[in-house]
Coordinates of C-alpha atoms in Angstrom, one line a residue:
M156 CA -8.0 -46.2 -69.2
N157 CA -6.7 -43.7 -72.5
C158 CA -8.9 -46.2 -74.7
K159 CA -11.6 -46.5 -72.5
R160 CA -11.2 -42.8 -71.7
T161 CA -11.9 -42.4 -75.7
I162 CA -15.1 -44.8 -75.7
Y163 CA -16.6 -43.3 -72.5
I164 CA -16.6 -39.8 -74.0
D165 CA -17.6 -41.1 -77.8
R166 CA -20.4 -42.8 -75.9
W167 CA -21.4 -39.5 -73.6
Q168 CA -21.1 -37.4 -76.4
Q169 CA -23.3 -39.7 -78.5
L170 CA -26.7 -40.1 -75.7
W171 CA -27.2 -36.6 -75.2
Q172 CA -26.9 -35.9 -78.6
N173 CA -29.9 -38.5 -79.0
L174 CA -31.4 -37.1 -76.1
Q175 CA -31.2 -33.6 -78.7
A176 CA -29.9 -31.8 -75.3
P177 CA -28.7 -28.2 -75.9
R178 CA -25.4 -29.0 -74.8
V179 CA -23.2 -31.7 -73.7
P180 CA -22.3 -31.7 -70.0
S181 CA -18.4 -32.9 -70.4
E182 CA -17.6 -31.5 -67.2
A183 CA -19.9 -34.1 -65.5
L184 CA -18.4 -37.1 -67.6
E185 CA -14.9 -36.1 -65.8
Q186 CA -16.6 -35.9 -62.5
L187 CA -18.4 -39.4 -62.8
L188 CA -15.0 -40.7 -64.1
Q189 CA -13.5 -39.7 -61.2
A190 CA -16.2 -41.2 -58.7
Y191 CA -15.9 -45.0 -60.4
S192 CA -12.3 -44.5 -60.2
S193 CA -12.3 -43.4 -56.2
P194 CA -9.7 -45.8 -54.3
D195 CA -11.7 -46.7 -51.4
R196 CA -14.4 -48.3 -54.0
F197 CA -13.6 -52.0 -54.9
Y198 CA -17.5 -53.3 -56.8
H199 CA -19.0 -50.0 -57.4
T200 CA -15.9 -49.2 -60.0
L201 CA -15.7 -48.3 -63.8
T202 CA -15.9 -52.3 -64.0
H203 CA -19.4 -52.4 -62.7
L204 CA -20.4 -49.3 -64.9
Q205 CA -18.8 -51.1 -67.8
D206 CA -20.6 -54.2 -67.4
C207 CA -24.2 -52.1 -66.2
L208 CA -23.5 -51.0 -69.8
S209 CA -23.1 -53.7 -71.5
K210 CA -25.7 -55.5 -70.2
F211 CA -28.2 -52.2 -71.2
D212 CA -26.4 -52.7 -74.9
A213 CA -27.7 -56.2 -74.9
A214 CA -31.4 -55.6 -73.8
K215 CA -32.1 -52.1 -75.3
S216 CA -34.6 -52.9 -77.0
L217 CA -36.8 -53.5 -74.0
A218 CA -36.3 -49.8 -72.9
R219 CA -39.2 -47.2 -73.6
C220 CA -37.1 -44.5 -73.3
P221 CA -33.8 -46.1 -73.9
E222 CA -31.7 -42.9 -73.3
Q223 CA -33.2 -42.2 -70.0
V224 CA -32.1 -45.6 -68.8
E225 CA -28.7 -44.8 -70.2
L226 CA -28.5 -41.7 -68.3
A227 CA -29.9 -43.7 -65.2
V228 CA -27.2 -46.8 -65.5
W229 CA -24.6 -43.8 -65.6
F230 CA -25.7 -42.3 -62.6
H231 CA -27.2 -44.6 -60.8
D232 CA -23.8 -45.6 -58.3
A233 CA -22.4 -42.3 -59.1
I234 CA -22.3 -40.8 -55.2
Y235 CA -21.3 -44.8 -53.3
D236 CA -20.6 -43.7 -49.8
P237 CA -21.0 -47.3 -47.4
K238 CA -21.0 -45.6 -44.7
R239 CA -24.2 -43.1 -46.0
T240 CA -27.9 -45.2 -46.7
D241 CA -29.1 -42.2 -49.0
N242 CA -26.3 -42.9 -52.0
E243 CA -29.5 -43.3 -54.5
Q244 CA -31.2 -40.2 -53.2
K245 CA -27.9 -38.3 -53.9
S246 CA -26.8 -39.9 -57.5
A247 CA -30.6 -38.9 -58.0
E248 CA -30.2 -35.2 -57.5
W249 CA -26.7 -35.6 -58.9
A250 CA -28.1 -36.8 -62.6
S251 CA -31.2 -34.6 -62.2
S252 CA -28.6 -31.0 -61.9
V253 CA -26.3 -32.6 -64.7
I254 CA -30.1 -32.8 -66.6
H255 CA -31.1 -29.1 -66.2
Q256 CA -27.8 -28.0 -67.0
S257 CA -27.9 -29.9 -70.6
G258 CA -30.9 -27.9 -71.1
L259 CA -33.5 -30.9 -71.4
S260 CA -37.0 -30.9 -69.7
S261 CA -37.6 -31.3 -65.6
D262 CA -39.9 -34.3 -67.2
I263 CA -36.8 -36.4 -68.2
A264 CA -34.8 -35.3 -64.9
E265 CA -37.8 -36.8 -62.8
S266 CA -38.1 -39.9 -64.9
V267 CA -34.5 -40.7 -64.7
S268 CA -34.6 -39.7 -60.9
Q269 CA -37.1 -42.2 -60.7
L270 CA -35.3 -44.8 -62.1
I271 CA -32.5 -44.4 -60.3
L272 CA -34.7 -44.3 -56.7
A273 CA -35.2 -47.8 -58.0
T274 CA -31.8 -49.4 -57.8
R275 CA -32.3 -48.8 -53.7
H276 CA -33.9 -52.4 -54.2
N277 CA -36.5 -52.0 -51.3
S278 CA -39.6 -52.1 -52.9
E279 CA -41.6 -53.6 -56.0
V280 CA -41.2 -51.6 -59.6
S281 CA -43.6 -51.8 -61.9
D282 CA -42.8 -49.1 -64.5
R283 CA -40.7 -51.3 -67.2
D284 CA -37.5 -49.0 -67.6
A285 CA -37.1 -49.1 -63.9
Q286 CA -37.4 -53.1 -63.9
L287 CA -34.7 -53.0 -67.4
L288 CA -32.5 -51.2 -64.9
V289 CA -32.8 -53.5 -61.9
D290 CA -32.4 -56.2 -63.7
I291 CA -29.4 -54.9 -65.2
D292 CA -27.7 -53.6 -61.6
L293 CA -28.8 -57.2 -59.9
S294 CA -27.3 -59.6 -63.2
I295 CA -24.4 -60.0 -61.0
L296 CA -25.7 -62.1 -58.7
G297 CA -26.6 -64.5 -61.4
S298 CA -23.0 -64.4 -62.6
Q299 CA -20.9 -67.8 -63.0
A300 CA -17.7 -66.1 -63.1
D301 CA -17.7 -63.1 -60.8
F302 CA -20.1 -63.5 -58.4
W303 CA -17.5 -64.3 -55.6
Q304 CA -15.5 -61.3 -56.9
Y305 CA -18.3 -59.4 -56.7
E306 CA -18.6 -60.9 -52.3
E307 CA -14.9 -59.8 -52.0
N308 CA -15.4 -56.7 -53.2
I309 CA -18.3 -55.7 -51.6
R310 CA -16.6 -57.2 -48.1
T311 CA -13.9 -54.5 -48.9
E312 CA -15.7 -51.8 -49.2
Y313 CA -17.3 -52.5 -45.7
A314 CA -14.3 -53.5 -43.9
W315 CA -15.1 -50.7 -41.4
V316 CA -17.9 -53.2 -40.6
P317 CA -17.3 -55.6 -37.9
V318 CA -17.2 -59.7 -39.1
D319 CA -20.0 -60.9 -36.8
L320 CA -22.0 -57.8 -37.6
F321 CA -21.5 -57.9 -41.7
R322 CA -21.8 -61.6 -41.9
Q323 CA -25.4 -60.6 -40.1
K324 CA -26.5 -57.4 -42.3
R325 CA -25.3 -59.5 -45.4
V326 CA -27.5 -62.6 -44.8
E327 CA -30.4 -60.3 -44.5
I328 CA -30.0 -58.8 -47.8
L329 CA -29.2 -61.9 -49.8
R330 CA -32.4 -63.7 -48.3
G331 CA -33.9 -61.0 -49.3
F332 CA -32.8 -61.2 -52.7
L333 CA -33.5 -65.0 -52.4
E334 CA -36.8 -64.5 -51.7
R335 CA -37.9 -62.5 -54.3
Q336 CA -40.7 -64.6 -56.6
P337 CA -39.1 -64.1 -59.3
L338 CA -36.1 -62.6 -58.5
Y339 CA -35.8 -60.8 -62.3
Y340 CA -38.5 -58.6 -64.0
L341 CA -37.9 -59.4 -67.1
D342 CA -37.9 -62.9 -68.9
A343 CA -34.8 -62.4 -70.9
F344 CA -32.8 -61.5 -67.5
R345 CA -34.9 -64.8 -65.8
E346 CA -33.7 -66.8 -68.3
Q347 CA -30.4 -65.9 -68.8
F348 CA -29.6 -65.2 -64.8
E349 CA -32.4 -66.9 -62.6
V350 CA -31.2 -70.3 -61.9
Q351 CA -27.7 -69.6 -61.3
A352 CA -28.3 -66.4 -59.3
R353 CA -30.1 -68.6 -56.8
V354 CA -27.5 -71.0 -56.8
N355 CA -25.3 -68.0 -55.9
L356 CA -27.5 -66.8 -53.2
R357 CA -27.9 -70.4 -51.2
D358 CA -24.2 -71.2 -51.6
A359 CA -23.4 -67.4 -49.8
I360 CA -25.5 -67.2 -47.1
A361 CA -24.7 -71.0 -46.1
K362 CA -20.9 -69.6 -45.8
L363 CA -22.1 -66.6 -44.3
E364 CA -24.0 -68.7 -41.6
D365 CA -21.3 -71.5 -41.0
H366 CA -19.1 -68.7 -40.3
Q367 CA -21.4 -67.3 -37.5
K368 CA -21.6 -71.0 -35.7

């Protein structure tokens, strides 16, 4: 964690410098790292954050406002309580507050907030930067190596939900992603993840439905 911590600090400072913020909100980074390290998180962790940042780095050239997209990546799961339905809203509010504290404009705060709200995945988005963030967040669905661990981790985060109810709701969520045409907005993500994501989703749905019989 110490080496990673230095990487996070350097990256955080560089981001706010690129945004030309009057001040770097260093205390917010400490709070973010603590939030993502919460012991009741199993998927929405620092590992997920780092994976999203890596995916962002690879696709940064696709962003219209890359610094704003990166800020949204940092904050998109800042607040995460599986018993609540307003996590993205609360995360967006936190991001907005930190942006204002840094001395940046309300326009930037509003833009980043809207990007974070797009990760609710409950409606289609047309803004290119929002599409990029959504594709980054959903790239796990197309992972050959990590998808099944992701499914296990999600179940662990929802361990308080009775197993039959969890399976029912999880099938609904996964089927919703499977029915999206296409699943990913941007060509780069579609080419890399779409085929495997559909295989993973079909297999996961079949496994869950088999247990329901």
